[in-house]
Amino acid sequence: QGQAQQQAYDRGITIFSPDGRLYQVEYAREAVKRGTASIGVRTPEGVVLAADKRSRSPLMEPTSVEKIHKADDHIGIASAGHVADARQLIDFARRQSQVNRLRYGEPIGIETLTKEVTDHIQQYTQVGGARPFGVALLIGGVENGTPRLYETDPSGTPYEWKAVSIGADRGDHQEHLEENFRDDLTLDEGIELALEAIASTSDEGTAPDGVDVATVSAETERFVELSNDEIESYLEANDLLATEDDEQTEE
Amino acid sequence: MMTDTVDDVDLPYDKDSASQQEKITALQERLEVLETQNEEMRDKLLDTNAENNKYQQKLERLTHENKKLKQSPLFVATVQEITDEGVIIKQHGNNQEALTEVTDEMREELEPDARVAVNNSLSIVKRLDKETDVRARVMQVEHSPDVTYEDIGGLEEQMQEVRETVEMPLDRPEMFAEVGIDPPSGVLLYGPPGTGKTMLAKAVANQTNASFIKMAGSELVHKFIGEGAKLVRDLFEVARENEPAVIFIDEIDAIASKRTDSKTSGDAEVQRTMMQLLAEMDGFDERGNIRIIAATNRFDMLDPAILRPGRFDRLIEVPKPNEDGREIIFQIHTRKMNVSDDVDFVELAEMADNASGADIKAVCTEAGMFAIRDDRTEIFMQDFVDAWEKIQQEASDETEVSRAFA
């Protein structure tokens, strides 16, 4: 009888283990690591979101792999982890953005939105009969002319970052960002830094349809997704482009 | 017989006609004959007596043995205490203690903790040798495996470290004494399966002059409480007797996994075995000139206590080989194979991305099989490529789950 209880700390999300851990939440973080990387970089000129979405089959439409989402005109969200969970949270975020506009007649603040989302995530760590979200988000946008970048994790904790990576190879990417980030990056340099970080963990180089990049510039306060051609030129300029040969072996 | 007087003796002369002189001569002749005869008889008697003695002895021995066989067996007991009133012994099995008298001679032989044999009435019959488990003795490796350092590819650094820890203290103990440090006690090899951890140990066993004792961690797990711990103790006892010695424990995660709160008695016993291992490695007793090598592929599961310095001083990661390593391993495994000139090891090494040493061995064997299937004795490059693809197929089947993640 005693045994069953002791081994079951990871069964219920509402139960703390004796050393104060919530195992299900930690397992949900593992789900985040199963997703490909998403990277956010904050520069004085705006926020950059980039995502690795290399496809597993040449027959799959690259656009159907959703890693970067527009939450509002001035907010983009990049996800890593369980896709279906991510979509639920994106919907929630979009709804909250609209609610804010209707209620207060102004665009929602990045911090406000992040905390709405994390409060929602947190409920799933404290209520029985549900499971935590197996996804982490990067919420980036511009608030009153200031770029902001937030991370949410399955526990529902919000963090603000200058540059951050979630998903697979987080450690390596984060290391790359820490070494190369400067406070005075331009938006272009921010995109380059994010792409370099993604490329740093792949041997073959990166194909333009294997990454998504979006920016929210401080000037326009508009979420913009880069086209494949634009991404290609960035990759080419930084010598990160995959050669045709490698692309084939990858498939 | 000689003293007996005989009345009706057959006289050797005629009673009436013979003269006195004749009688004397005849009698003397007769006496001489009798004396020689007597002599002969006496010799014979002596011989027979000797033989009789011999048979008597044999009979005695056999009766003794017979009696011994009919006797009930002796019990084994341990001496607890030697006092003026006698010796306190504790019987094995039922753990009953008894006070028994001993002769002064026997008393000299005894000491507390000695093993003795006692009879039915619990008096000590003889002292027995110290026991060490046969299972521990069996583990001593007498025939060294035919793996040498040359057979290991791509692990130069690891090999260097193992040799430093294991061989240096045995070969040049004075170096350590002069520098003033205790030589490291053990190395723990860890890494993914098939990367050559056991191979390394085999090579050490082959190369070293020390006695080599090998065992698998699972061998230490036993049904009864205390048995595993005792085996560990005996193992180190055997090692101490055969100093210098190298103990190799394969798959140590079987006994040295993290201690948990789990109250299942099976786990608890395994953990007790581990604690004995901890105590032997760096406990109160002098460990002696014994090096320990352990291997595991579940490094994350090991108890932190076994990893602290003083136990396994050196934690050596044995990773999957890099490209250069793979090339060397291909060369090693194809050493005895009839390989065609078109086989390019550099290309093979590049192709077999993420392969472990064991994978490469499998590729080589499989390539050989392809050749045999084709009724060839020479192996071509294409065989290796086909073999790699075949082994790859078996390995990767994971994509379905990961569709849910991005």
XYZ file of C-alpha atoms in Angstrom:
657
model
C 0.000 0.000 0.000
C 2.801 2.359 0.929
C 4.721 1.441 -2.198
C 1.973 2.363 -4.597
C 1.820 5.833 -3.152
C 5.537 6.356 -3.272
C 5.938 5.457 -6.886
C 2.984 7.521 -8.011
C 4.430 10.995 -7.647
C 4.615 11.268 -11.378
C 1.051 10.133 -12.008
C -0.927 13.089 -10.826
C 0.063 16.570 -11.904
C -1.371 17.964 -8.706
C 0.980 16.031 -6.440
C 4.346 17.299 -5.299
C 7.123 14.766 -4.865
C 8.817 14.783 -1.429
C 11.622 16.943 -2.811
C 9.176 19.481 -4.135
C 9.026 18.592 -7.779
C 6.100 18.242 -10.135
C 7.114 15.363 -12.305
C 4.420 15.732 -14.942
C 5.462 19.307 -15.554
C 9.056 18.210 -15.922
C 7.998 15.517 -18.354
C 6.130 18.163 -20.330
C 9.429 20.050 -20.642
C 10.815 16.930 -22.302
C 8.038 17.226 -24.868
C 9.318 20.706 -25.630
C 12.770 19.272 -26.341
C 11.246 16.907 -28.885
C 10.259 19.875 -31.013
C 12.711 21.599 -33.329
C 14.346 24.798 -32.180
C 12.782 28.237 -32.099
C 14.920 31.278 -31.418
C 14.080 34.809 -30.406
C 16.410 37.817 -30.494
C 15.551 41.261 -29.162
C 17.327 44.243 -30.706
C 16.715 47.933 -30.193
C 15.222 47.984 -33.705
C 12.759 45.180 -33.099
C 12.234 41.527 -32.254
C 13.322 38.602 -34.418
C 11.683 35.179 -34.240
C 13.261 32.306 -36.140
C 12.345 28.631 -36.221
C 13.954 25.503 -37.514
C 11.329 23.489 -39.412
C 13.333 21.133 -41.546
C 10.804 18.744 -43.020
C 11.035 15.033 -42.679
C 9.659 14.191 -46.079
C 10.022 15.943 -49.446
C 6.324 15.338 -50.040
C 5.180 17.382 -47.070
C 4.221 20.988 -47.746
C 6.726 23.096 -45.812
C 4.112 25.762 -45.104
C 2.016 23.285 -43.123
C 4.670 23.018 -40.461
C 3.573 25.830 -38.198
C 6.268 27.201 -35.967
C 5.751 30.951 -36.115
C 2.310 32.442 -35.693
C 0.888 35.912 -35.820
C -1.005 36.601 -32.614
C -1.904 40.221 -33.325
C -0.664 42.926 -35.687
C 2.205 43.717 -33.367
C 2.866 40.284 -31.820
C 4.415 37.103 -33.154
C 4.639 33.766 -31.335
C 7.152 31.013 -32.046
C 6.526 27.569 -30.571
C 8.475 24.395 -29.845
C 7.050 21.099 -28.705
C 3.665 19.508 -29.117
C 2.073 21.176 -32.157
C -1.572 20.642 -31.233
C -0.994 22.078 -27.771
C 0.734 25.067 -29.319
C -2.273 25.766 -31.544
C -4.561 25.861 -28.543
C -2.359 28.403 -26.824
C -2.056 30.510 -29.970
C -5.846 30.590 -30.278
C -6.048 31.627 -26.663
C -3.474 34.374 -27.214
C -5.259 35.675 -30.300
C -8.522 35.752 -28.434
C -6.993 37.641 -25.518
C -5.494 40.177 -27.936
C -8.886 40.852 -29.448
C -10.575 40.989 -26.045
C -8.055 43.629 -25.026
C -8.725 45.691 -28.151
C -12.481 45.504 -27.633
C -12.361 46.187 -23.945
C -9.728 48.930 -23.828
C -9.561 50.092 -27.428
C -5.799 49.609 -27.629
C -3.384 46.847 -28.637
C -2.502 44.443 -25.827
C 0.857 44.786 -24.096
C 3.388 42.003 -24.658
C 3.887 41.440 -20.955
C 0.136 41.473 -20.359
C -0.478 38.907 -23.074
C 2.373 36.686 -21.884
C 1.014 36.684 -18.369
C -2.516 35.927 -19.571
C -1.087 32.938 -21.436
C 1.110 31.729 -18.590
C -1.749 32.001 -16.120
C -3.731 29.808 -18.477
C -0.843 27.304 -18.703
C -0.451 27.331 -14.938
C -4.017 26.159 -14.415
C -3.104 22.927 -16.135
C -0.475 22.215 -13.505
C -2.833 22.590 -10.586
C -6.109 21.083 -11.734
C -6.826 17.383 -11.677
C -7.914 15.469 -14.728
C -5.874 17.500 -17.178
C -2.333 17.444 -18.397
C 0.146 20.294 -18.741
C 0.829 21.860 -22.139
C 3.730 20.094 -23.828
C 4.910 23.237 -25.520
C 6.996 26.341 -24.909
C 6.333 29.671 -26.606
C 8.374 32.722 -27.511
C 6.147 35.759 -27.487
C 7.743 38.719 -29.208
C 6.332 42.108 -30.075
C 6.566 45.835 -29.692
C 4.879 47.688 -26.881
C 4.831 51.501 -27.024
C 7.839 51.488 -29.322
C 9.859 49.118 -27.123
C 10.622 45.583 -28.362
C 9.857 42.854 -25.812
C 10.592 39.141 -25.897
C 9.053 36.601 -23.507
C 9.284 32.872 -23.032
C 6.606 30.632 -21.530
C 7.255 27.099 -20.371
C 4.965 24.184 -19.401
C 4.979 25.207 -15.757
C 3.443 28.554 -16.662
C 6.414 30.671 -15.701
C 7.034 33.784 -17.830
C 10.604 34.901 -18.479
C 11.800 37.951 -20.372
C 14.898 37.562 -22.518
C 17.267 39.521 -24.722
C 17.854 36.405 -26.783
C 16.608 32.900 -26.144
C 16.206 29.459 -27.646
C 13.595 26.759 -26.970
C 13.220 23.235 -28.276
C 15.872 20.781 -29.435
C 19.557 21.625 -28.874
C 18.589 24.456 -26.585
C 21.909 24.354 -24.756
C 24.005 24.705 -27.901
C 21.853 27.446 -29.345
C 21.792 29.375 -26.104
C 25.551 29.152 -25.904
C 25.861 30.536 -29.405
C 23.526 33.397 -28.542
C 25.358 34.193 -25.328
C 28.658 34.402 -27.141
C 27.467 36.534 -30.016
C 24.687 38.728 -28.685
C 25.314 42.465 -28.388
C 22.976 45.073 -27.005
C 23.329 47.261 -30.090
C 22.407 44.781 -32.809
C 20.443 46.050 -35.770
C 17.346 44.138 -36.837
C 19.278 42.652 -39.776
C 22.055 41.539 -37.479
C 19.444 40.040 -35.194
C 18.117 37.920 -38.059
C 21.658 36.863 -38.927
C 22.396 35.917 -35.327
C 19.240 33.797 -35.105
C 19.985 32.021 -38.379
C 23.586 31.420 -37.380
C 22.451 29.898 -34.125
C 20.111 27.511 -35.943
C 22.798 26.625 -38.473
C 25.375 26.029 -35.727
C 23.784 22.698 -34.856
C 23.256 21.368 -38.362
C 26.162 20.002 -40.333
C 24.628 20.298 -43.773
C 23.714 23.955 -43.764
C 20.195 25.332 -43.855
C 17.690 25.402 -46.698
C 15.429 28.464 -47.100
C 12.259 26.397 -46.691
C 13.763 24.712 -43.636
C 13.485 27.860 -41.543
C 10.855 30.436 -40.750
C 11.783 33.995 -39.836
C 9.501 36.790 -38.694
C 10.174 40.236 -37.296
C 8.286 42.911 -35.418
C 10.138 46.142 -36.023
C 10.030 48.879 -33.424
C 9.392 51.466 -36.073
C 6.397 49.914 -37.819
C 5.127 47.830 -34.888
C 4.005 45.290 -37.480
C 4.493 41.532 -37.523
C 6.160 40.569 -40.818
C 7.073 37.097 -42.007
C 10.079 36.878 -44.312
C 9.573 35.255 -47.697
C 11.676 32.323 -48.822
C 13.650 34.567 -51.155
C 14.469 36.993 -48.395
C 15.558 34.147 -46.124
C 17.669 32.731 -48.898
C 19.502 36.001 -49.351
C 20.213 36.191 -45.640
C 21.491 32.621 -45.645
C 23.579 33.244 -48.717
C 25.106 36.397 -47.312
C 26.221 34.510 -44.237
C 27.358 31.406 -46.066
C 24.863 29.193 -44.276
C 22.997 27.994 -47.335
C 22.811 24.254 -47.856
C 24.268 23.073 -51.138
C 21.998 21.180 -53.526
C 23.904 17.993 -52.856
C 23.406 18.011 -49.150
C 19.761 18.788 -49.521
C 19.297 15.552 -51.349
C 21.086 13.430 -48.794
C 19.010 15.031 -46.116
C 15.911 13.665 -47.720
C 58.075 -76.651 21.118
C 61.706 -76.804 21.906
C 61.206 -77.333 25.565
C 58.684 -80.030 25.045
C 60.074 -83.437 25.659
C 58.979 -86.035 23.264
C 58.652 -89.565 24.480
C 57.987 -91.557 21.413
C 60.804 -90.257 19.313
C 61.790 -92.267 16.341
C 65.360 -93.137 17.229
C 67.860 -92.969 14.334
C 69.620 -96.152 15.384
C 68.886 -99.642 16.350
C 68.331 -99.727 20.115
C 69.872 -103.068 20.643
C 72.582 -103.584 18.106
C 74.234 -100.185 17.823
C 77.318 -99.418 19.849
C 77.570 -96.459 22.100
C 79.801 -94.645 19.606
C 77.401 -95.260 16.777
C 74.543 -93.982 18.894
C 76.344 -90.725 19.567
C 77.220 -90.095 15.946
C 73.708 -90.890 14.804
C 72.198 -88.624 17.394
C 74.561 -85.811 16.526
C 73.683 -86.097 12.898
C 70.080 -86.066 13.786
C 70.552 -83.022 15.969
C 72.173 -81.093 13.187
C 69.316 -81.782 10.833
C 66.815 -80.740 13.410
C 68.684 -77.559 14.167
C 68.686 -76.431 10.532
C 65.057 -77.308 10.268
C 64.344 -75.309 13.365
C 66.189 -72.343 11.949
C 64.091 -72.415 8.801
C 60.917 -72.634 10.711
C 61.840 -69.667 12.861
C 62.438 -67.519 9.772
C 59.126 -68.517 8.381
C 57.466 -67.665 11.626
C 58.945 -64.199 11.644
C 57.733 -63.552 8.116
C 54.272 -64.697 8.908
C 54.198 -62.609 12.028
C 55.082 -59.520 10.026
C 52.392 -60.273 7.513
C 49.922 -60.852 10.270
C 50.773 -57.451 11.670
C 50.180 -55.878 8.324
C 46.764 -57.412 7.953
C 45.947 -56.496 11.498
C 46.707 -52.863 10.739
C 44.672 -52.894 7.575
C 41.778 -54.377 9.437
C 42.038 -51.703 12.075
C 42.069 -48.981 9.468
C 39.060 -50.348 7.695
C 37.103 -50.756 10.913
C 37.972 -47.184 11.775
C 36.854 -45.926 8.416
C 33.733 -47.981 8.609
C 32.977 -46.452 11.960
C 33.649 -42.982 10.608
C 31.288 -43.498 7.724
C 28.556 -44.636 10.041
C 29.125 -41.596 12.254
C 26.862 -38.561 11.870
C 28.485 -35.556 10.128
C 30.047 -32.720 12.053
C 28.459 -29.318 12.335
C 30.088 -26.078 11.350
C 30.258 -23.334 13.923
C 32.072 -20.074 14.516
C 34.038 -19.272 17.626
C 32.508 -16.295 19.355
C 34.629 -15.912 22.418
C 37.369 -17.769 24.236
C 36.937 -17.597 27.985
C 38.440 -19.361 30.980
C 35.356 -21.465 31.340
C 35.513 -22.698 27.790
C 34.854 -21.563 24.281
C 31.626 -20.010 23.158
C 30.631 -21.140 19.719
C 27.747 -20.232 17.524
C 26.335 -22.830 15.215
C 25.659 -21.881 11.649
C 22.137 -22.228 10.485
C 20.206 -22.144 13.728
C 22.512 -19.535 15.281
C 22.461 -21.307 18.650
C 25.253 -20.396 20.966
C 26.952 -22.979 23.120
C 29.700 -23.079 25.710
C 32.042 -25.982 25.144
C 35.219 -27.343 26.719
C 38.380 -27.622 24.657
C 41.757 -29.208 25.204
C 44.677 -26.867 25.813
C 46.160 -27.858 22.491
C 43.004 -26.983 20.670
C 42.615 -23.763 22.617
C 45.913 -22.505 21.246
C 44.713 -23.007 17.716
C 41.518 -21.100 18.172
C 40.742 -17.431 17.930
C 37.492 -15.552 17.824
C 35.800 -15.705 14.425
C 37.542 -18.940 13.488
C 35.482 -21.569 11.762
C 35.396 -24.911 13.535
C 33.768 -28.299 13.143
C 31.832 -29.579 16.128
C 30.328 -32.988 16.742
C 26.944 -33.966 18.048
C 27.805 -33.060 21.588
C 29.125 -29.703 20.382
C 32.752 -30.287 21.283
C 35.221 -28.873 18.841
C 36.769 -31.521 16.634
C 38.958 -29.415 14.406
C 39.544 -25.956 13.070
C 38.571 -25.236 9.486
C 40.143 -22.929 6.944
C 38.709 -19.518 6.351
C 35.962 -19.741 3.831
C 35.700 -17.723 0.677
C 32.837 -18.282 -1.620
C 33.668 -20.562 -4.520
C 31.681 -18.207 -6.675
C 34.213 -15.513 -5.894
C 37.098 -17.806 -6.746
C 35.568 -18.790 -10.046
C 35.631 -15.186 -11.174
C 39.367 -15.053 -11.291
C 40.407 -14.965 -14.906
C 43.095 -17.468 -15.694
C 43.100 -17.407 -19.451
C 43.498 -13.843 -20.535
C 41.242 -12.851 -23.424
C 42.953 -12.308 -26.762
C 42.094 -8.633 -27.055
C 45.007 -6.218 -27.016
C 45.226 -2.461 -27.067
C 45.879 -2.673 -30.789
C 42.392 -4.061 -31.302
C 40.745 -0.940 -29.959
C 40.239 1.902 -32.363
C 39.535 5.548 -31.800
C 39.742 5.532 -28.013
C 43.350 6.654 -27.548
C 42.544 9.164 -24.853
C 40.383 6.780 -22.865
C 42.907 4.014 -23.222
C 45.622 6.319 -21.955
C 43.599 7.200 -18.876
C 42.735 3.606 -18.082
C 46.331 2.551 -18.404
C 47.463 5.387 -16.179
C 45.080 4.418 -13.435
C 45.406 0.686 -13.668
C 48.854 -0.105 -14.933
C 51.026 2.707 -13.618
C 50.427 2.047 -9.919
C 51.238 -1.627 -10.490
C 54.310 -1.065 -12.614
C 55.839 1.914 -10.870
C 54.454 2.251 -7.340
C 57.589 4.147 -6.288
C 56.580 7.049 -8.529
C 53.409 7.544 -6.560
C 55.228 7.197 -3.253
C 57.731 9.828 -4.293
C 55.155 12.279 -5.526
C 53.269 11.593 -2.343
C 49.810 10.729 -3.620
C 47.741 7.593 -3.309
C 47.169 6.081 -6.707
C 43.595 6.407 -7.950
C 41.522 3.460 -6.877
C 39.230 2.889 -9.750
C 37.922 3.917 -13.104
C 34.360 3.957 -14.252
C 33.819 3.587 -17.959
C 30.523 4.853 -19.230
C 29.012 5.476 -22.593
C 26.408 4.234 -25.038
C 26.162 0.514 -25.754
C 28.675 -1.046 -28.089
C 31.433 1.512 -27.735
C 34.102 -0.794 -26.355
C 33.963 -0.492 -22.582
C 34.248 -4.224 -22.049
C 36.842 -4.420 -24.802
C 39.001 -1.961 -22.900
C 38.791 -4.090 -19.776
C 39.618 -7.198 -21.769
C 42.697 -5.493 -23.152
C 43.748 -4.536 -19.634
C 43.283 -8.148 -18.535
C 45.380 -9.294 -21.443
C 48.172 -6.831 -20.844
C 48.518 -6.669 -17.091
C 50.519 -9.002 -14.898
C 48.150 -8.547 -12.002
C 45.501 -11.144 -11.346
C 42.312 -10.158 -13.065
C 38.925 -10.775 -11.545
C 35.865 -10.190 -13.678
C 32.226 -10.269 -12.859
C 28.916 -8.887 -13.978
C 26.972 -6.678 -11.620
C 23.972 -8.928 -11.901
C 25.946 -11.811 -10.418
C 25.955 -9.957 -7.139
C 22.202 -9.962 -6.873
C 21.003 -12.825 -4.744
C 17.877 -14.206 -3.261
C 18.715 -14.044 0.386
C 19.534 -11.016 2.417
C 23.244 -10.619 2.974
C 24.345 -13.051 0.325
C 25.221 -10.426 -2.243
C 27.148 -8.425 0.317
C 29.022 -11.508 1.366
C 29.970 -12.247 -2.205
C 31.358 -8.733 -2.544
C 33.356 -9.249 0.617
C 34.695 -12.570 -0.623
C 35.513 -11.049 -3.963
C 37.724 -8.463 -2.350
C 39.161 -11.146 -0.086
C 40.186 -13.166 -3.117
C 41.641 -10.020 -4.658
C 43.615 -9.229 -1.519
C 45.011 -12.737 -1.427
C 46.174 -12.369 -5.011
C 47.577 -8.873 -4.807
C 48.145 -7.031 -7.038
C 44.756 -7.471 -8.572
C 42.360 -5.795 -10.956
C 38.647 -6.212 -10.391
C 36.365 -5.597 -13.319
C 32.651 -5.139 -12.698
C 30.610 -5.083 -15.878
C 27.151 -3.495 -15.957
C 27.601 -2.026 -12.526
C 24.223 -0.280 -12.751
C 22.683 -3.635 -11.792
C 23.736 -3.000 -8.191
C 24.802 0.611 -8.003
C 21.634 2.363 -9.025
C 20.429 5.373 -7.114
C 19.093 4.666 -3.671
C 15.425 5.419 -3.582
C 12.797 5.427 -0.902
C 11.241 2.381 -2.471
C 10.429 -0.102 0.254
C 10.308 -3.132 -1.994
C 12.567 -5.569 -0.213
C 14.255 -6.667 -3.440
C 15.567 -3.184 -4.093
C 16.698 -2.852 -0.520
C 18.826 -5.970 -0.733
C 20.427 -4.829 -3.969
C 21.204 -1.561 -2.258
C 22.777 -3.327 0.690
C 25.024 -5.130 -1.761
C 26.032 -1.783 -3.165
C 26.774 -0.425 0.281
C 29.117 -3.329 0.896
C 30.814 -2.437 -2.352
C 31.137 1.148 -1.187
C 32.642 0.027 2.081
C 35.108 -2.272 0.366
C 36.216 0.369 -2.087
C 36.839 3.106 0.394
C 35.874 1.998 3.823
C 37.629 1.416 7.073
C 39.640 -1.574 5.924
C 42.767 -1.109 3.907
C 41.883 -1.848 0.299
C 45.366 -2.963 -0.596
C 46.862 -2.971 -4.030
C 43.610 -3.499 -5.859
C 42.353 -1.514 -8.833
C 38.750 -1.483 -9.834
C 37.329 -1.003 -13.294
C 33.607 -0.768 -13.753
C 31.504 -0.287 -16.843
C 27.972 0.916 -17.369
C 25.819 2.477 -20.007
C 23.401 3.998 -17.550
C 25.645 6.581 -15.972
C 22.666 8.708 -14.998
C 21.285 5.927 -12.824
C 24.323 5.468 -10.629
C 24.261 6.450 -7.005
C 26.248 9.615 -6.348
C 28.030 7.937 -3.453
C 29.793 5.510 -5.745
C 30.994 8.332 -7.965
C 32.714 10.365 -5.321
C 36.510 10.589 -5.380
C 38.145 7.766 -3.452
C 35.859 5.239 -5.020
C 35.857 5.805 -8.708
C 38.390 8.577 -9.016
C 38.221 8.579 -12.717
C 35.041 8.748 -14.686
C 35.916 8.070 -18.269
C 33.377 8.584 -20.977
C 33.635 6.135 -23.828
C 31.702 7.914 -26.570
C 30.612 6.725 -29.949
C 33.613 6.953 -32.276
C 34.137 9.992 -34.488
C 34.904 9.691 -38.163
C 38.594 8.961 -37.682
C 37.752 6.449 -34.988
C 35.260 4.733 -37.254
C 37.869 4.434 -39.964
C 40.277 2.744 -37.575
C 37.565 0.436 -36.315
C 36.667 -0.556 -39.870
C 40.302 -1.339 -40.486
C 40.565 -3.403 -37.321
C 37.491 -5.474 -38.063
C 38.467 -6.103 -41.667
C 42.004 -7.091 -40.741
C 41.260 -10.763 -41.194
C 38.776 -10.273 -44.014
C 39.441 -10.718 -47.677
C 38.695 -7.157 -48.719
C 38.868 -5.958 -52.309
C 41.034 -2.977 -53.214
C 38.041 -0.829 -54.078
C 36.966 -0.603 -50.440
C 37.523 2.921 -49.191
C 37.574 3.080 -45.403
C 37.442 6.858 -45.327
C 34.231 6.801 -47.290
C 32.829 4.001 -45.147
C 33.605 5.951 -42.000
C 31.826 8.970 -43.411
C 28.851 6.867 -44.418
C 28.437 5.093 -41.087
C 27.438 8.250 -39.307
C 26.632 7.809 -35.630
C 27.604 4.133 -35.649
C 29.123 2.534 -32.574
C 31.992 0.078 -32.598
C 29.560 -2.807 -32.355
C 27.537 -1.434 -35.267
C 30.673 -1.342 -37.388
C 31.481 -4.893 -36.477
C 27.954 -5.860 -37.503
C 28.387 -4.031 -40.810
C 31.603 -5.933 -41.505
C 30.008 -9.281 -40.701
C 26.952 -8.432 -42.769
C 29.144 -7.368 -45.692
C 30.848 -10.733 -45.451
C 27.456 -12.420 -45.531
C 26.548 -10.534 -48.699
C 29.698 -11.824 -50.333
C 28.985 -15.388 -49.264
C 25.436 -15.139 -50.580
C 26.929 -14.117 -53.925
C 29.287 -17.071 -53.784
C 32.327 -14.825 -53.577
C 35.195 -14.857 -51.124
C 36.240 -11.307 -51.805
C 34.266 -8.451 -50.298
C 33.598 -5.336 -52.368
C 32.726 -1.804 -51.387
C 29.133 -2.343 -52.490
C 28.760 -5.125 -49.899
C 29.663 -2.701 -47.147
C 27.234 -0.100 -48.445
C 24.422 -2.672 -48.651
C 25.291 -3.946 -45.179
C 25.155 -0.454 -43.728
C 21.765 0.184 -45.296
C 20.438 -3.065 -43.924
C 21.643 -2.292 -40.422
C 20.322 1.256 -40.673
C 16.852 -0.033 -41.494
C 16.826 -2.124 -38.386
C 17.889 0.819 -36.300
C 15.535 3.626 -37.335
C 11.811 3.336 -36.847
C 11.004 6.374 -34.776
C 9.463 8.962 -37.088
C 5.811 8.286 -36.336
C 5.799 9.740 -32.826
C 7.780 12.796 -33.682
C 5.164 13.970 -36.191
C 3.293 15.377 -33.234
C 6.175 17.687 -32.435
C 7.666 20.614 -34.244
